[in-house]
mmCIF file of C-alpha atoms in Angstrom:
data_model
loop_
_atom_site.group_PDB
_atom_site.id
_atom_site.type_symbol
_atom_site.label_atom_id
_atom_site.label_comp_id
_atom_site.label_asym_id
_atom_site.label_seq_id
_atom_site.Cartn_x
_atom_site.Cartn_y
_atom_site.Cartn_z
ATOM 1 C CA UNK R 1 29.286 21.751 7.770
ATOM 2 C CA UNK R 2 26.158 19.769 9.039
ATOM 3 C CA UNK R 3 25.368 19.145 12.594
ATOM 4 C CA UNK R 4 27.073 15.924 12.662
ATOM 5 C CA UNK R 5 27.582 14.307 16.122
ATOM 6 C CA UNK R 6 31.023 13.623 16.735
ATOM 7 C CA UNK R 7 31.873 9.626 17.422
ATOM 8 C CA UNK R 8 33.138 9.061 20.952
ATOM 9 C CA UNK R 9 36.558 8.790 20.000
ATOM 10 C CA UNK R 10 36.227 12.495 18.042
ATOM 11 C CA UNK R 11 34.804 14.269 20.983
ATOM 12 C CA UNK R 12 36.577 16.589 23.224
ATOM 13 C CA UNK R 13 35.946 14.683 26.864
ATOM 14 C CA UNK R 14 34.448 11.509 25.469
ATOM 15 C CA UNK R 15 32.358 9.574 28.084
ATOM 16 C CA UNK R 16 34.224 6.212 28.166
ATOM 17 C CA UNK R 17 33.845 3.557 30.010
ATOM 18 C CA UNK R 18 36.983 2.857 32.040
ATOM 19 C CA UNK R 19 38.279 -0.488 32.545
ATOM 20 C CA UNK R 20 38.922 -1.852 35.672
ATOM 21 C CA UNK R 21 41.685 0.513 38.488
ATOM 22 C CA UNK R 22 45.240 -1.074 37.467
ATOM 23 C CA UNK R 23 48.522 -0.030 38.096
ATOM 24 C CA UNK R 24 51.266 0.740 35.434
ATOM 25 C CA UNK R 25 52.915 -2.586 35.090
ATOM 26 C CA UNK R 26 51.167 -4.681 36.847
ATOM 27 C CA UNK R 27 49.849 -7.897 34.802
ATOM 28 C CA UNK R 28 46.068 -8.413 33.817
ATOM 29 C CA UNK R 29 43.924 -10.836 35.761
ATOM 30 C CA UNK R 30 43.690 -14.428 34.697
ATOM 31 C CA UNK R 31 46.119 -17.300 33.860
ATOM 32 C CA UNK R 32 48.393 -17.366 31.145
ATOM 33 C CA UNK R 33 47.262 -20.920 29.637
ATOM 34 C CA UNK R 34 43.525 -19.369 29.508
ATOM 35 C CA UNK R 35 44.558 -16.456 27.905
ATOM 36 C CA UNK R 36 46.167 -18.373 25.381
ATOM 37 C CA UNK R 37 43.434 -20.764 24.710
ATOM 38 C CA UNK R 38 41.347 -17.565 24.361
ATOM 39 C CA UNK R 39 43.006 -16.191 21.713
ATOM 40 C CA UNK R 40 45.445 -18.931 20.100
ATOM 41 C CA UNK R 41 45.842 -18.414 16.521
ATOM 42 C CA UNK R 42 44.507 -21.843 15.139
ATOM 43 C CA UNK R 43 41.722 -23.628 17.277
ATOM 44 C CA UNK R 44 43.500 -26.984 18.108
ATOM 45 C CA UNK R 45 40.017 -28.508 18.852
ATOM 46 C CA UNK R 46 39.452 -28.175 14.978
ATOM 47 C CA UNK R 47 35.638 -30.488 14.590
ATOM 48 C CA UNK R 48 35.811 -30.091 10.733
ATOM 49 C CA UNK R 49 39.308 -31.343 10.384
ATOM 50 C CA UNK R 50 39.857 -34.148 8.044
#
């Protein structure tokens, strides 16, 4: 086989970079409301809604 380079996730000790320290179980930082608006499944703020 070719000398392919391996994708970071294929690599034996891939060089990741690490997200913030954070215990098991504790909760991420940042409200609940602006995680929600973040991601919310429809926009409500919908500008081309007729």
């Amino acid at each position: 086989m070719g000398g392919r380079r391996m994708g970071p996730k294929q690599q034996e000790q891939p060089n990741l970079p690490l997200g913030p320290k954070q215990s098991y179980g504790e909760p991420a930082q940042g409200s609940h409301k602006v995680k929600n608006a973040n991601h919310s499944r429809q926009k409500q703020k919908s500008s081309h809604d007729m």
